[in-house]
Amino acid sequence: MSKSATVLEQHRSHPSNKTMRALVYGGPGLKKWTEAPKPQLLHDTDAIVKVDITTICGSDLHILKGDVPEVSIGLILGHEAIGTVESIGTGVKVVQVGQRVLVSCVTSCSICRFCREGRFGQCLNGGGWILGHLIDGTQAEYVRVPYCDTSTYPVPPGVSDEELLMLTDIVPTGFEIGVLSGAVAPGDVVAVVGAGPVGLSAIKTARLFNPRSIVAIDLDNKRLDQAKKFGADVVVNNGTSDPLEQIMKLTGGLGADVAIEAVGLEATFELATTLIRSCGHVANIGVHGKPVSLHLEKLWEKDVTITTGLVDTRTIPNLLGLVESKKLDVSDFVTHRFKMDQMIEAYDTFSKAGTTGALKVTLTP
Ligand code: NAD
Ligand code: ZN
């Protein structure tokens, strides 16, 4: 057994009478669905939430690849959940025991300099992306949610848990870091590199702005088929065709107005920067574990804007409104459904999307 696996065993080998099942990280390449201590209230603004539905994110796969070194061995992964509030701290003012809530992947203290601007991802008081990253996450029977009043949303009637789950991370990510940061405008030609759940979220929410054409680029034909269903007008397999040629054809040789990177690799970031027209926007969503080359020698005189970012989930209220009023359909992301005890099988299915066709997998107790 590797050293990390031994640490994993030791970390979780003392089941008390207050235990639960959870997906525990054991270092790069290692994970285990195992017994873990049930979370307790630590601060007066915390809630303990019973997880009714959770999912796996591309970022969890990055963690398991070792791309996110700050994740410590023994941590429970997962940052997306809909759940029922089991207990609350004495300082909680809004959230109530028994209430069903959407748990945002990003935690907000609500009062720091960044939270006051809606930039919850940059929270200075221990918020930001902490669930399943810096503190135990949602791939478990229970999760402790810090600053629960400002980091959860009441579940509205008439929207399914599966749809709500898509609003905890991927749809706000595609929308905020792709479409809004990329400043998609009516009539634009939008290139989206990577048609995973996040790229598809960017495609779906870009449609809200009535672009002229959305071009989805991926190596996986299954994903490209999904991209068409999600609203892409043109799909390009960059393993077999040249996306630049296609974009140039579509734009009379100018280049894309907006290029959204939704993979997290050097090659895909570089591709996004080659597809862009002068004065266009490159919006990087991908989580990068390695440095990328930025070809300023070509880009400097093109007046290109390049944005990066961690999702804030500040648009959850708007997105909830769009979903509630049926103006945005997010019911088609879930391809596979599992029970929590099948967590390892769910990870296998999700990580082999090329063969399984998985987009989002759900896990319920
Ligand atoms: P995913 O792995 O499911 O999808 C990535 C897609 O990229 C796949 O369809 C894959 O076939 C495609 N791909 C891989 N290599 C490619 C290449 N060379 N050229 C073209 N396509 C290629 O991931 P996802 O869940 O959709 O997430 C996408 C990225 O967004 C990840 O890096 C994830 O960590 C990141 N993310 C960022 C934030 C944020 O706040 N910025 C939040 C959530 C996720
Ligand atoms: Zn804050």
Tab-separated table of N, CA and C in Angstrom, residues 219-352:
chain	number	residue	atom	x	y	z
A	219	LEU	N	-12.381	17.285	-28.747
A	219	LEU	CA	-11.778	16.104	-29.399
A	219	LEU	C	-12.729	14.921	-29.417
A	220	ASP	N	-13.808	15.038	-28.641
A	220	ASP	CA	-14.706	13.904	-28.409
A	220	ASP	C	-16.020	14.132	-29.165
A	221	ASN	N	-16.292	13.253	-30.141
A	221	ASN	CA	-17.500	13.439	-30.959
A	221	ASN	C	-18.793	13.326	-30.160
A	222	LYS	N	-18.768	12.501	-29.092
A	222	LYS	CA	-19.973	12.390	-28.237
A	222	LYS	C	-20.281	13.749	-27.606
A	223	ARG	N	-19.232	14.388	-27.128
A	223	ARG	CA	-19.411	15.707	-26.509
A	223	ARG	C	-19.899	16.728	-27.550
A	224	LEU	N	-19.399	16.590	-28.759
A	224	LEU	CA	-19.815	17.532	-29.814
A	224	LEU	C	-21.286	17.317	-30.176
A	225	ASP	N	-21.735	16.061	-30.155
A	225	ASP	CA	-23.164	15.799	-30.386
A	225	ASP	C	-23.985	16.480	-29.295
A	226	GLN	N	-23.504	16.351	-28.051
A	226	GLN	CA	-24.216	16.997	-26.946
A	226	GLN	C	-24.214	18.519	-27.135
A	227	ALA	N	-23.080	19.042	-27.600
A	227	ALA	CA	-22.973	20.494	-27.799
A	227	ALA	C	-24.047	20.990	-28.767
A	228	LYS	N	-24.307	20.213	-29.801
A	228	LYS	CA	-25.349	20.594	-30.774
A	228	LYS	C	-26.705	20.680	-30.084
A	229	LYS	N	-26.979	19.660	-29.238
A	229	LYS	CA	-28.259	19.651	-28.512
A	229	LYS	C	-28.353	20.817	-27.534
A	230	PHE	N	-27.216	21.251	-27.020
A	230	PHE	CA	-27.208	22.335	-26.033
A	230	PHE	C	-27.173	23.720	-26.681
A	231	GLY	N	-27.118	23.774	-28.012
A	231	GLY	CA	-27.230	25.093	-28.644
A	231	GLY	C	-26.070	25.537	-29.504
A	232	ALA	N	-25.076	24.658	-29.740
A	232	ALA	CA	-23.983	25.044	-30.644
A	232	ALA	C	-24.496	25.002	-32.084
A	233	ASP	N	-24.116	25.990	-32.880
A	233	ASP	CA	-24.531	26.018	-34.291
A	233	ASP	C	-23.576	25.214	-35.146
A	234	VAL	N	-22.295	25.238	-34.764
A	234	VAL	CA	-21.255	24.558	-35.539
A	234	VAL	C	-20.415	23.761	-34.540
A	235	VAL	N	-20.025	22.542	-34.892
A	235	VAL	CA	-19.117	21.798	-34.018
A	235	VAL	C	-17.873	21.400	-34.805
A	236	VAL	N	-16.735	21.460	-34.133
A	236	VAL	CA	-15.469	21.126	-34.788
A	236	VAL	C	-14.687	20.163	-33.904
A	237	ASN	N	-14.314	19.024	-34.472
A	237	ASN	CA	-13.409	18.128	-33.767
A	237	ASN	C	-11.990	18.577	-34.112
A	238	ASN	N	-11.294	19.155	-33.127
A	238	ASN	CA	-9.968	19.723	-33.412
A	238	ASN	C	-8.901	18.641	-33.543
A	239	GLY	N	-9.302	17.365	-33.343
A	239	GLY	CA	-8.373	16.274	-33.632
A	239	GLY	C	-8.334	15.969	-35.120
A	240	THR	N	-9.427	16.295	-35.814
A	240	THR	CA	-9.497	15.934	-37.237
A	240	THR	C	-9.666	17.144	-38.164
A	241	SER	N	-10.132	18.283	-37.631
A	241	SER	CA	-10.254	19.487	-38.487
A	241	SER	C	-9.608	20.676	-37.785
A	242	ASP	N	-9.375	21.703	-38.569
A	242	ASP	CA	-8.727	22.896	-38.029
A	242	ASP	C	-9.786	23.926	-37.612
A	243	PRO	N	-9.937	24.152	-36.300
A	243	PRO	CA	-10.979	25.094	-35.862
A	243	PRO	C	-10.741	26.524	-36.348
A	244	LEU	N	-9.456	26.907	-36.504
A	244	LEU	CA	-9.161	28.273	-36.949
A	244	LEU	C	-9.754	28.513	-38.337
A	245	GLU	N	-9.570	27.502	-39.208
A	245	GLU	CA	-10.091	27.614	-40.567
A	245	GLU	C	-11.614	27.840	-40.557
A	246	GLN	N	-12.290	27.063	-39.716
A	246	GLN	CA	-13.762	27.162	-39.611
A	246	GLN	C	-14.189	28.542	-39.095
A	247	ILE	N	-13.471	29.010	-38.067
A	247	ILE	CA	-13.819	30.310	-37.469
A	247	ILE	C	-13.573	31.424	-38.494
A	248	MET	N	-12.474	31.318	-39.227
A	248	MET	CA	-12.159	32.351	-40.216
A	248	MET	C	-13.220	32.381	-41.320
A	249	LYS	N	-13.682	31.192	-41.710
A	249	LYS	CA	-14.736	31.111	-42.725
A	249	LYS	C	-15.997	31.821	-42.245
A	250	LEU	N	-16.330	31.564	-40.972
A	250	LEU	CA	-17.566	32.113	-40.399
A	250	LEU	C	-17.518	33.615	-40.192
A	251	THR	N	-16.299	34.159	-40.043
A	251	THR	CA	-16.180	35.557	-39.627
A	251	THR	C	-15.520	36.417	-40.708
A	252	GLY	N	-15.472	35.894	-41.924
A	252	GLY	CA	-14.857	36.666	-43.002
A	252	GLY	C	-13.393	36.961	-42.718
A	253	GLY	N	-12.711	36.026	-42.062
A	253	GLY	CA	-11.276	36.174	-41.814
A	253	GLY	C	-10.910	37.007	-40.594
A	254	LEU	N	-11.912	37.411	-39.784
A	254	LEU	CA	-11.599	38.255	-38.615
A	254	LEU	C	-11.161	37.453	-37.400
A	255	GLY	N	-11.862	36.374	-37.137
A	255	GLY	CA	-11.658	35.629	-35.889
A	255	GLY	C	-12.885	35.773	-34.988
A	256	ALA	N	-12.929	34.948	-33.949
A	256	ALA	CA	-14.104	34.942	-33.062
A	256	ALA	C	-14.168	36.225	-32.232
A	257	ASP	N	-15.386	36.680	-31.974
A	257	ASP	CA	-15.562	37.832	-31.080
A	257	ASP	C	-15.202	37.456	-29.641
A	258	VAL	N	-15.597	36.235	-29.283
A	258	VAL	CA	-15.322	35.743	-27.929
A	258	VAL	C	-14.820	34.310	-28.053
A	259	ALA	N	-13.727	33.991	-27.345
A	259	ALA	CA	-13.249	32.601	-27.293
A	259	ALA	C	-13.214	32.186	-25.827
A	260	ILE	N	-13.964	31.130	-25.515
A	260	ILE	CA	-14.081	30.666	-24.131
A	260	ILE	C	-13.298	29.365	-23.993
A	261	GLU	N	-12.372	29.333	-23.060
A	261	GLU	CA	-11.577	28.119	-22.812
A	261	GLU	C	-12.202	27.370	-21.649
A	262	ALA	N	-12.656	26.140	-21.891
A	262	ALA	CA	-13.334	25.368	-20.826
A	262	ALA	C	-12.744	23.970	-20.729
A	263	VAL	N	-11.409	23.905	-20.742
A	263	VAL	CA	-10.729	22.612	-20.603
A	263	VAL	C	-9.713	22.666	-19.455
A	264	GLY	N	-8.755	23.611	-19.558
A	264	GLY	CA	-7.732	23.705	-18.514
A	264	GLY	C	-6.398	23.104	-18.931
A	265	LEU	N	-6.073	23.212	-20.229
A	265	LEU	CA	-4.786	22.712	-20.728
A	265	LEU	C	-4.062	23.829	-21.476
A	266	GLU	N	-2.731	23.708	-21.564
A	266	GLU	CA	-1.957	24.711	-22.294
A	266	GLU	C	-2.432	24.781	-23.752
A	267	ALA	N	-2.623	23.592	-24.371
A	267	ALA	CA	-2.982	23.557	-25.800
A	267	ALA	C	-4.316	24.262	-26.044
A	268	THR	N	-5.267	24.073	-25.154
A	268	THR	CA	-6.601	24.647	-25.385
A	268	THR	C	-6.617	26.145	-25.093
A	269	PHE	N	-5.802	26.562	-24.113
A	269	PHE	CA	-5.702	28.007	-23.865
A	269	PHE	C	-5.067	28.694	-25.078
A	270	GLU	N	-3.984	28.083	-25.581
A	270	GLU	CA	-3.326	28.657	-26.769
A	270	GLU	C	-4.271	28.692	-27.961
A	271	LEU	N	-5.060	27.620	-28.102
A	271	LEU	CA	-6.018	27.581	-29.208
A	271	LEU	C	-7.004	28.758	-29.077
A	272	ALA	N	-7.524	28.958	-27.878
A	272	ALA	CA	-8.484	30.062	-27.681
A	272	ALA	C	-7.865	31.394	-28.080
A	273	THR	N	-6.572	31.588	-27.758
A	273	THR	CA	-5.945	32.871	-28.093
A	273	THR	C	-5.635	33.007	-29.584
A	274	THR	N	-5.588	31.879	-30.304
A	274	THR	CA	-5.357	32.003	-31.758
A	274	THR	C	-6.667	32.242	-32.518
A	275	LEU	N	-7.796	31.867	-31.881
A	275	LEU	CA	-9.075	31.994	-32.586
A	275	LEU	C	-9.644	33.405	-32.519
A	276	ILE	N	-9.079	34.242	-31.649
A	276	ILE	CA	-9.718	35.514	-31.318
A	276	ILE	C	-9.414	36.596	-32.361
A	277	ARG	N	-10.390	37.459	-32.582
A	277	ARG	CA	-10.175	38.590	-33.495
A	277	ARG	C	-9.548	39.744	-32.714
A	278	SER	N	-9.093	40.755	-33.420
A	278	SER	CA	-8.624	41.972	-32.748
A	278	SER	C	-9.773	42.533	-31.921
A	279	CYS	N	-9.451	43.026	-30.734
A	279	CYS	CA	-10.429	43.624	-29.811
A	279	CYS	C	-11.418	42.609	-29.244
A	280	GLY	N	-11.135	41.327	-29.449
A	280	GLY	CA	-12.030	40.302	-28.905
A	280	GLY	C	-11.693	39.965	-27.458
A	281	HIS	N	-12.511	39.051	-26.895
A	281	HIS	CA	-12.342	38.636	-25.494
A	281	HIS	C	-12.035	37.147	-25.414
A	282	VAL	N	-10.942	36.802	-24.742
A	282	VAL	CA	-10.655	35.406	-24.417
A	282	VAL	C	-11.003	35.209	-22.944
A	283	ALA	N	-11.943	34.312	-22.679
A	283	ALA	CA	-12.357	34.078	-21.292
A	283	ALA	C	-11.900	32.682	-20.880
A	284	ASN	N	-10.916	32.621	-20.003
A	284	ASN	CA	-10.426	31.325	-19.540
A	284	ASN	C	-11.225	30.847	-18.328
A	285	ILE	N	-11.848	29.684	-18.482
A	285	ILE	CA	-12.573	29.071	-17.347
A	285	ILE	C	-11.763	27.930	-16.748
A	286	GLY	N	-10.988	27.240	-17.585
A	286	GLY	CA	-10.315	26.013	-17.160
A	286	GLY	C	-9.436	26.212	-15.936
A	287	VAL	N	-9.404	25.192	-15.092
A	287	VAL	CA	-8.481	25.162	-13.962
A	287	VAL	C	-7.162	24.618	-14.509
A	288	HIS	N	-6.097	25.395	-14.391
A	288	HIS	CA	-4.803	24.991	-14.945
A	288	HIS	C	-3.876	24.505	-13.835
A	289	GLY	N	-3.302	23.340	-14.065
A	289	GLY	CA	-2.336	22.801	-13.101
A	289	GLY	C	-0.907	23.085	-13.528
A	290	LYS	N	-0.752	23.546	-14.779
A	290	LYS	CA	0.602	23.800	-15.302
A	290	LYS	C	0.628	25.174	-15.964
A	291	PRO	N	1.828	25.770	-16.102
A	291	PRO	CA	1.920	27.075	-16.777
A	291	PRO	C	1.509	26.947	-18.250
A	292	VAL	N	1.053	28.061	-18.813
A	292	VAL	CA	0.738	28.071	-20.247
A	292	VAL	C	1.558	29.186	-20.900
A	293	SER	N	1.789	29.071	-22.215
A	293	SER	CA	2.483	30.158	-22.926
A	293	SER	C	1.453	31.190	-23.353
A	294	LEU	N	1.806	32.425	-23.150
A	294	LEU	CA	0.948	33.518	-23.606
A	294	LEU	C	1.712	34.234	-24.721
A	295	HIS	N	1.187	34.135	-25.952
A	295	HIS	CA	1.942	34.664	-27.088
A	295	HIS	C	1.702	36.159	-27.267
A	296	LEU	N	2.277	36.911	-26.321
A	296	LEU	CA	2.122	38.367	-26.374
A	296	LEU	C	2.763	38.956	-27.621
A	297	GLU	N	3.777	38.235	-28.157
A	297	GLU	CA	4.423	38.746	-29.369
A	297	GLU	C	3.421	38.832	-30.526
A	298	LYS	N	2.335	38.021	-30.444
A	298	LYS	CA	1.298	38.107	-31.475
A	298	LYS	C	0.083	38.878	-30.980
A	299	LEU	N	-0.148	38.798	-29.683
A	299	LEU	CA	-1.411	39.335	-29.147
A	299	LEU	C	-1.348	40.815	-28.778
A	300	TRP	N	-0.121	41.330	-28.492
A	300	TRP	CA	-0.037	42.653	-27.866
A	300	TRP	C	-0.720	43.732	-28.681
A	301	GLU	N	-0.610	43.636	-29.999
A	301	GLU	CA	-1.148	44.726	-30.830
A	301	GLU	C	-2.580	44.459	-31.278
A	302	LYS	N	-3.174	43.344	-30.786
A	302	LYS	CA	-4.535	43.007	-31.214
A	302	LYS	C	-5.610	43.568	-30.272
A	303	ASP	N	-5.207	44.256	-29.219
A	303	ASP	CA	-6.172	44.837	-28.259
A	303	ASP	C	-7.113	43.780	-27.686
A	304	VAL	N	-6.512	42.633	-27.404
A	304	VAL	CA	-7.324	41.513	-26.905
A	304	VAL	C	-7.465	41.623	-25.386
A	305	THR	N	-8.635	41.295	-24.885
A	305	THR	CA	-8.846	41.228	-23.436
A	305	THR	C	-8.850	39.763	-23.036
A	306	ILE	N	-8.030	39.421	-22.043
A	306	ILE	CA	-8.015	38.039	-21.548
A	306	ILE	C	-8.470	38.056	-20.095
A	307	THR	N	-9.471	37.255	-19.795
A	307	THR	CA	-9.952	37.197	-18.410
A	307	THR	C	-9.785	35.783	-17.872
A	308	THR	N	-9.634	35.677	-16.566
A	308	THR	CA	-9.606	34.382	-15.889
A	308	THR	C	-10.515	34.526	-14.685
A	309	GLY	N	-10.796	33.462	-14.025
A	309	GLY	CA	-11.557	33.644	-12.797
A	309	GLY	C	-12.082	32.385	-12.178
A	310	LEU	N	-12.271	32.511	-10.886
A	310	LEU	CA	-12.979	31.499	-10.114
A	310	LEU	C	-14.423	31.973	-10.028
A	311	VAL	N	-15.352	31.060	-10.240
A	311	VAL	CA	-16.761	31.457	-10.214
A	311	VAL	C	-17.121	32.080	-8.854
A	312	ASP	N	-17.974	33.091	-8.881
A	312	ASP	CA	-18.477	33.704	-7.641
A	312	ASP	C	-19.834	33.121	-7.249
A	313	THR	N	-20.537	32.574	-8.213
A	313	THR	CA	-21.947	32.146	-8.084
A	313	THR	C	-22.859	33.308	-7.692
A	314	ARG	N	-22.459	34.527	-8.019
A	314	ARG	CA	-23.300	35.683	-7.706
A	314	ARG	C	-24.554	35.723	-8.577
A	315	THR	N	-24.545	34.946	-9.684
A	315	THR	CA	-25.699	34.979	-10.585
A	315	THR	C	-26.730	33.899	-10.252
A	316	ILE	N	-26.519	33.158	-9.173
A	316	ILE	CA	-27.490	32.099	-8.842
A	316	ILE	C	-28.924	32.645	-8.756
A	317	PRO	N	-29.172	33.795	-8.107
A	317	PRO	CA	-30.569	34.278	-8.055
A	317	PRO	C	-31.170	34.501	-9.448
A	318	ASN	N	-30.406	35.092	-10.351
A	318	ASN	CA	-30.917	35.313	-11.719
A	318	ASN	C	-31.149	34.001	-12.439
A	319	LEU	N	-30.187	33.085	-12.297
A	319	LEU	CA	-30.310	31.800	-12.983
A	319	LEU	C	-31.499	31.011	-12.441
A	320	LEU	N	-31.708	31.089	-11.116
A	320	LEU	CA	-32.882	30.432	-10.520
A	320	LEU	C	-34.161	30.984	-11.137
A	321	GLY	N	-34.192	32.305	-11.303
A	321	GLY	CA	-35.366	32.946	-11.904
A	321	GLY	C	-35.600	32.463	-13.328
A	322	LEU	N	-34.511	32.344	-14.088
A	322	LEU	CA	-34.635	31.880	-15.480
A	322	LEU	C	-35.111	30.432	-15.534
A	323	VAL	N	-34.606	29.615	-14.626
A	323	VAL	CA	-34.996	28.200	-14.614
A	323	VAL	C	-36.441	28.058	-14.140
A	324	GLU	N	-36.791	28.817	-13.074
A	324	GLU	CA	-38.166	28.760	-12.551
A	324	GLU	C	-39.179	29.176	-13.606
A	325	SER	N	-38.814	30.186	-14.401
A	325	SER	CA	-39.748	30.704	-15.403
A	325	SER	C	-39.609	29.982	-16.748
A	326	LYS	N	-38.814	28.891	-16.751
A	326	LYS	CA	-38.641	28.043	-17.947
A	326	LYS	C	-37.987	28.796	-19.109
A	327	LYS	N	-37.246	29.852	-18.797
A	327	LYS	CA	-36.532	30.565	-19.869
A	327	LYS	C	-35.142	29.971	-20.071
A	328	LEU	N	-34.720	29.148	-19.133
A	328	LEU	CA	-33.442	28.439	-19.267
A	328	LEU	C	-33.683	27.000	-18.830
A	329	ASP	N	-33.375	26.071	-19.733
A	329	ASP	CA	-33.604	24.657	-19.440
A	329	ASP	C	-32.281	24.006	-19.068
A	330	VAL	N	-32.169	23.570	-17.820
A	330	VAL	CA	-30.927	22.902	-17.399
A	330	VAL	C	-31.221	21.450	-17.008
A	331	SER	N	-32.290	20.921	-17.581
A	331	SER	CA	-32.732	19.569	-17.181
A	331	SER	C	-32.008	18.468	-17.962
A	332	ASP	N	-31.132	18.858	-18.903
A	332	ASP	CA	-30.560	17.832	-19.779
A	332	ASP	C	-29.087	17.516	-19.520
A	333	PHE	N	-28.560	17.954	-18.385
A	333	PHE	CA	-27.150	17.665	-18.088
A	333	PHE	C	-26.935	16.261	-17.516
A	334	VAL	N	-27.915	15.786	-16.738
A	334	VAL	CA	-27.691	14.539	-15.990
A	334	VAL	C	-27.848	13.337	-16.914
A	335	THR	N	-26.779	12.548	-17.020
A	335	THR	CA	-26.812	11.357	-17.882
A	335	THR	C	-26.817	10.068	-17.062
A	336	HIS	N	-26.295	10.105	-15.841
A	336	HIS	CA	-26.182	8.886	-15.038
A	336	HIS	C	-26.579	9.187	-13.598
A	337	ARG	N	-27.321	8.253	-13.008
A	337	ARG	CA	-27.789	8.436	-11.621
A	337	ARG	C	-27.311	7.268	-10.760
A	338	PHE	N	-26.732	7.590	-9.612
A	338	PHE	CA	-26.202	6.555	-8.717
A	338	PHE	C	-26.690	6.797	-7.299
A	339	LYS	N	-26.583	5.732	-6.480
A	339	LYS	CA	-26.744	5.878	-5.037
A	339	LYS	C	-25.364	6.253	-4.479
A	340	MET	N	-25.344	6.952	-3.350
A	340	MET	CA	-24.053	7.387	-2.800
A	340	MET	C	-23.081	6.224	-2.583
A	341	ASP	N	-23.609	5.060	-2.214
A	341	ASP	CA	-22.730	3.904	-1.994
A	341	ASP	C	-22.036	3.452	-3.272
A	342	GLN	N	-22.519	3.950	-4.421
A	342	GLN	CA	-21.864	3.620	-5.705
A	342	GLN	C	-20.912	4.741	-6.136
A	343	MET	N	-20.416	5.490	-5.158
A	343	MET	CA	-19.590	6.671	-5.467
A	343	MET	C	-18.397	6.332	-6.375
A	344	ILE	N	-17.723	5.233	-6.103
A	344	ILE	CA	-16.523	4.895	-6.883
A	344	ILE	C	-16.917	4.573	-8.329
A	345	GLU	N	-18.027	3.855	-8.479
A	345	GLU	CA	-18.543	3.547	-9.821
A	345	GLU	C	-18.929	4.852	-10.543
A	346	ALA	N	-19.510	5.781	-9.788
A	346	ALA	CA	-19.898	7.067	-10.372
A	346	ALA	C	-18.659	7.825	-10.857
A	347	TYR	N	-17.589	7.820	-10.051
A	347	TYR	CA	-16.327	8.458	-10.468
A	347	TYR	C	-15.784	7.805	-11.743
A	348	ASP	N	-15.839	6.456	-11.776
A	348	ASP	CA	-15.339	5.735	-12.957
A	348	ASP	C	-16.118	6.162	-14.197
A	349	THR	N	-17.436	6.177	-14.057
A	349	THR	CA	-18.298	6.534	-15.188
A	349	THR	C	-18.016	7.956	-15.635
A	350	PHE	N	-17.907	8.877	-14.668
A	350	PHE	CA	-17.697	10.292	-14.984
A	350	PHE	C	-16.321	10.521	-15.610
A	351	SER	N	-15.303	9.811	-15.106
A	351	SER	CA	-13.948	10.074	-15.606
A	351	SER	C	-13.707	9.418	-16.967
A	352	LYS	N	-14.581	8.448	-17.332
A	352	LYS	CA	-14.421	7.823	-18.657
A	352	LYS	C	-15.511	8.310	-19.590
